[in-house]
Amino acid sequence: NTQMEFDRAYRSILREPNYQGRNLLFLSGIHIDISPRRNQVFPLTKFVPWAAYSQTAEGESTLYEQQELNKMLREQSVENPDQIDLEEAIKLMEGEQEVTINVG
C-alpha cells in the first residue's frame, strides 16, 4: 500500500504544472503509533522512511529508494540550529493580544 501511495503521489507531482520550476522534496513513509505504556501520557511515534523524490527549480530530479534514503538520513547531523523551545513559544503566544476575526 505504501508503494502504491508513493507512486500515485509521485506521478501526480510529475503531471501537475504548478510543481514545475520549484524546489520540492516529497518524502513518503509509514508513521507508527505505539500505544502508551502505563504512566505515559502520549503514545510513542516512529516514522519509517519508504521512498523520496526531489527536484530542483532548475529541473534536476532524483528518486531515492528506502535503503539509500535511510543511509542519507542517518548521515545527517542530529543538531538543529533552527530548533525552537516549544514551551517558550507557547508562553510568548499566550502573552500576545488576541486577534479577532469576523466571519460572514
mmCIF file with all atom_site columns, C-alpha atoms in Angstrom, residues 30-100:
data_model
loop_
_atom_site.group_PDB
_atom_site.id
_atom_site.type_symbol
_atom_site.label_atom_id
_atom_site.label_alt_id
_atom_site.label_comp_id
_atom_site.label_asym_id
_atom_site.label_entity_id
_atom_site.label_seq_id
_atom_site.pdbx_PDB_ins_code
_atom_site.Cartn_x
_atom_site.Cartn_y
_atom_site.Cartn_z
_atom_site.occupancy
_atom_site.B_iso_or_equiv
_atom_site.pdbx_formal_charge
_atom_site.auth_seq_id
_atom_site.auth_comp_id
_atom_site.auth_asym_id
_atom_site.auth_atom_id
_atom_site.pdbx_PDB_model_num
ATOM 1  C CA . ILE A 1 30  ? 4.973   4.784  7.421   1.00 0.00 ? 30  ILE A CA 1
ATOM 2  C CA . HIS A 1 31  ? 4.020   6.589  10.619  1.00 0.00 ? 31  HIS A CA 1
ATOM 3  C CA . ILE A 1 32  ? 3.654   4.131  13.504  1.00 0.00 ? 32  ILE A CA 1
ATOM 4  C CA . ASP A 1 33  ? 1.838   5.000  16.735  1.00 0.00 ? 33  ASP A CA 1
ATOM 5  C CA . ILE A 1 34  ? 2.868   2.795  19.649  1.00 0.00 ? 34  ILE A CA 1
ATOM 6  C CA . SER A 1 35  ? 0.328   2.502  22.449  1.00 0.00 ? 35  SER A CA 1
ATOM 7  C CA . PRO A 1 36  ? 1.413   4.301  25.602  1.00 0.00 ? 36  PRO A CA 1
ATOM 8  C CA . ARG A 1 37  ? 2.721   2.271  28.472  1.00 0.00 ? 37  ARG A CA 1
ATOM 9  C CA . ARG A 1 38  ? 1.382   2.744  31.962  1.00 0.00 ? 38  ARG A CA 1
ATOM 10 C CA . ASN A 1 39  ? 2.023   6.318  33.193  1.00 0.00 ? 39  ASN A CA 1
ATOM 11 C CA . GLN A 1 40  ? 2.765   7.620  29.681  1.00 0.00 ? 40  GLN A CA 1
ATOM 12 C CA . VAL A 1 41  ? 0.523   10.478 28.598  1.00 0.00 ? 41  VAL A CA 1
ATOM 13 C CA . PHE A 1 42  ? 1.113   10.244 24.847  1.00 0.00 ? 42  PHE A CA 1
ATOM 14 C CA . PRO A 1 43  ? 1.850   7.338  22.523  1.00 0.00 ? 43  PRO A CA 1
ATOM 15 C CA . LEU A 1 44  ? 5.332   6.910  21.142  1.00 0.00 ? 44  LEU A CA 1
ATOM 16 C CA . THR A 1 45  ? 5.581   7.584  17.443  1.00 0.00 ? 45  THR A CA 1
ATOM 17 C CA . LYS A 1 46  ? 8.045   6.311  14.875  1.00 0.00 ? 46  LYS A CA 1
ATOM 18 C CA . PHE A 1 47  ? 8.434   7.228  11.227  1.00 0.00 ? 47  PHE A CA 1
ATOM 19 C CA . VAL A 1 48  ? 9.895   4.657  8.843   1.00 0.00 ? 48  VAL A CA 1
ATOM 20 C CA . PRO A 1 49  ? 11.013  6.322  5.570   1.00 0.00 ? 49  PRO A CA 1
ATOM 21 C CA . TRP A 1 50  ? 9.946   4.478  2.432   1.00 0.00 ? 50  TRP A CA 1
ATOM 22 C CA . ALA A 1 51  ? 10.979  6.499  -0.621  1.00 0.00 ? 51  ALA A CA 1
ATOM 23 C CA . ALA A 1 52  ? 11.585  10.097 -1.679  1.00 0.00 ? 52  ALA A CA 1
ATOM 24 C CA . TYR A 1 53  ? 11.566  12.280 -4.748  1.00 0.00 ? 53  TYR A CA 1
ATOM 25 C CA . SER A 1 54  ? 13.450  15.556 -5.006  1.00 0.00 ? 54  SER A CA 1
ATOM 26 C CA . GLN A 1 55  ? 13.545  18.143 -7.744  1.00 0.00 ? 55  GLN A CA 1
ATOM 27 C CA . THR A 1 56  ? 15.214  21.495 -8.136  1.00 0.00 ? 56  THR A CA 1
ATOM 28 C CA . ALA A 1 57  ? 13.778  24.628 -9.663  1.00 0.00 ? 57  ALA A CA 1
ATOM 29 C CA . GLU A 1 58  ? 16.280  24.089 -12.497 1.00 0.00 ? 58  GLU A CA 1
ATOM 30 C CA . GLY A 1 59  ? 14.656  20.757 -13.400 1.00 0.00 ? 59  GLY A CA 1
ATOM 31 C CA . GLU A 1 60  ? 17.059  18.209 -11.870 1.00 0.00 ? 60  GLU A CA 1
ATOM 32 C CA . SER A 1 61  ? 15.261  15.326 -10.163 1.00 0.00 ? 61  SER A CA 1
ATOM 33 C CA . THR A 1 62  ? 16.140  12.203 -8.211  1.00 0.00 ? 62  THR A CA 1
ATOM 34 C CA . LEU A 1 63  ? 14.223  9.221  -6.825  1.00 0.00 ? 63  LEU A CA 1
ATOM 35 C CA . TYR A 1 64  ? 15.510  7.644  -3.611  1.00 0.00 ? 64  TYR A CA 1
ATOM 36 C CA . GLU A 1 65  ? 14.623  4.094  -2.644  1.00 0.00 ? 65  GLU A CA 1
ATOM 37 C CA . GLN A 1 66  ? 14.369  3.062  1.006   1.00 0.00 ? 66  GLN A CA 1
ATOM 38 C CA . GLN A 1 67  ? 17.920  1.789  1.547   1.00 0.00 ? 67  GLN A CA 1
ATOM 39 C CA . GLU A 1 68  ? 19.587  4.866  0.013   1.00 0.00 ? 68  GLU A CA 1
ATOM 40 C CA . LEU A 1 69  ? 17.138  7.216  1.735   1.00 0.00 ? 69  LEU A CA 1
ATOM 41 C CA . ASN A 1 70  ? 17.789  5.658  5.155   1.00 0.00 ? 70  ASN A CA 1
ATOM 42 C CA . LYS A 1 71  ? 21.541  5.931  4.625   1.00 0.00 ? 71  LYS A CA 1
ATOM 43 C CA . MET A 1 72  ? 21.258  9.610  3.692   1.00 0.00 ? 72  MET A CA 1
ATOM 44 C CA . LEU A 1 73  ? 19.015  10.402 6.664   1.00 0.00 ? 73  LEU A CA 1
ATOM 45 C CA . ARG A 1 74  ? 21.307  8.626  9.133   1.00 0.00 ? 74  ARG A CA 1
ATOM 46 C CA . GLU A 1 75  ? 24.257  10.667 7.841   1.00 0.00 ? 75  GLU A CA 1
ATOM 47 C CA . GLN A 1 76  ? 22.522  13.934 8.774   1.00 0.00 ? 76  GLN A CA 1
ATOM 48 C CA . SER A 1 77  ? 23.527  15.840 11.895  1.00 0.00 ? 77  SER A CA 1
ATOM 49 C CA . VAL A 1 78  ? 21.271  15.456 14.913  1.00 0.00 ? 78  VAL A CA 1
ATOM 50 C CA . GLU A 1 79  ? 21.882  19.135 15.714  1.00 0.00 ? 79  GLU A CA 1
ATOM 51 C CA . ASN A 1 80  ? 19.195  21.544 14.547  1.00 0.00 ? 80  ASN A CA 1
ATOM 52 C CA . PRO A 1 81  ? 20.340  25.175 14.544  1.00 0.00 ? 81  PRO A CA 1
ATOM 53 C CA . ASP A 1 82  ? 16.731  26.284 13.891  1.00 0.00 ? 82  ASP A CA 1
ATOM 54 C CA . GLN A 1 83  ? 15.235  24.309 16.783  1.00 0.00 ? 83  GLN A CA 1
ATOM 55 C CA . ILE A 1 84  ? 12.840  26.259 18.976  1.00 0.00 ? 84  ILE A CA 1
ATOM 56 C CA . ASP A 1 85  ? 11.707  25.728 22.545  1.00 0.00 ? 85  ASP A CA 1
ATOM 57 C CA . LEU A 1 86  ? 8.026   24.865 22.047  1.00 0.00 ? 86  LEU A CA 1
ATOM 58 C CA . GLU A 1 87  ? 7.115   25.583 25.670  1.00 0.00 ? 87  GLU A CA 1
ATOM 59 C CA . GLU A 1 88  ? 8.690   29.056 25.454  1.00 0.00 ? 88  GLU A CA 1
ATOM 60 C CA . ALA A 1 89  ? 6.945   29.755 22.130  1.00 0.00 ? 89  ALA A CA 1
ATOM 61 C CA . ILE A 1 90  ? 3.569   28.855 23.665  1.00 0.00 ? 90  ILE A CA 1
ATOM 62 C CA . LYS A 1 91  ? 4.236   31.148 26.660  1.00 0.00 ? 91  LYS A CA 1
ATOM 63 C CA . LEU A 1 92  ? 5.063   34.024 24.292  1.00 0.00 ? 92  LEU A CA 1
ATOM 64 C CA . MET A 1 93  ? 1.884   33.425 22.274  1.00 0.00 ? 93  MET A CA 1
ATOM 65 C CA . GLU A 1 94  ? -0.232  33.400 25.437  1.00 0.00 ? 94  GLU A CA 1
ATOM 66 C CA . GLY A 1 95  ? 1.089   36.861 26.300  1.00 0.00 ? 95  GLY A CA 1
ATOM 67 C CA . GLU A 1 96  ? 0.130   38.396 22.953  1.00 0.00 ? 96  GLU A CA 1
ATOM 68 C CA . GLN A 1 97  ? -3.000  40.471 22.440  1.00 0.00 ? 97  GLN A CA 1
ATOM 69 C CA . GLU A 1 98  ? -5.813  38.392 20.957  1.00 0.00 ? 98  GLU A CA 1
ATOM 70 C CA . VAL A 1 99  ? -6.628  38.871 17.287  1.00 0.00 ? 99  VAL A CA 1
ATOM 71 C CA . THR A 1 100 ? -10.303 38.596 16.436  1.00 0.00 ? 100 THR A CA 1
#
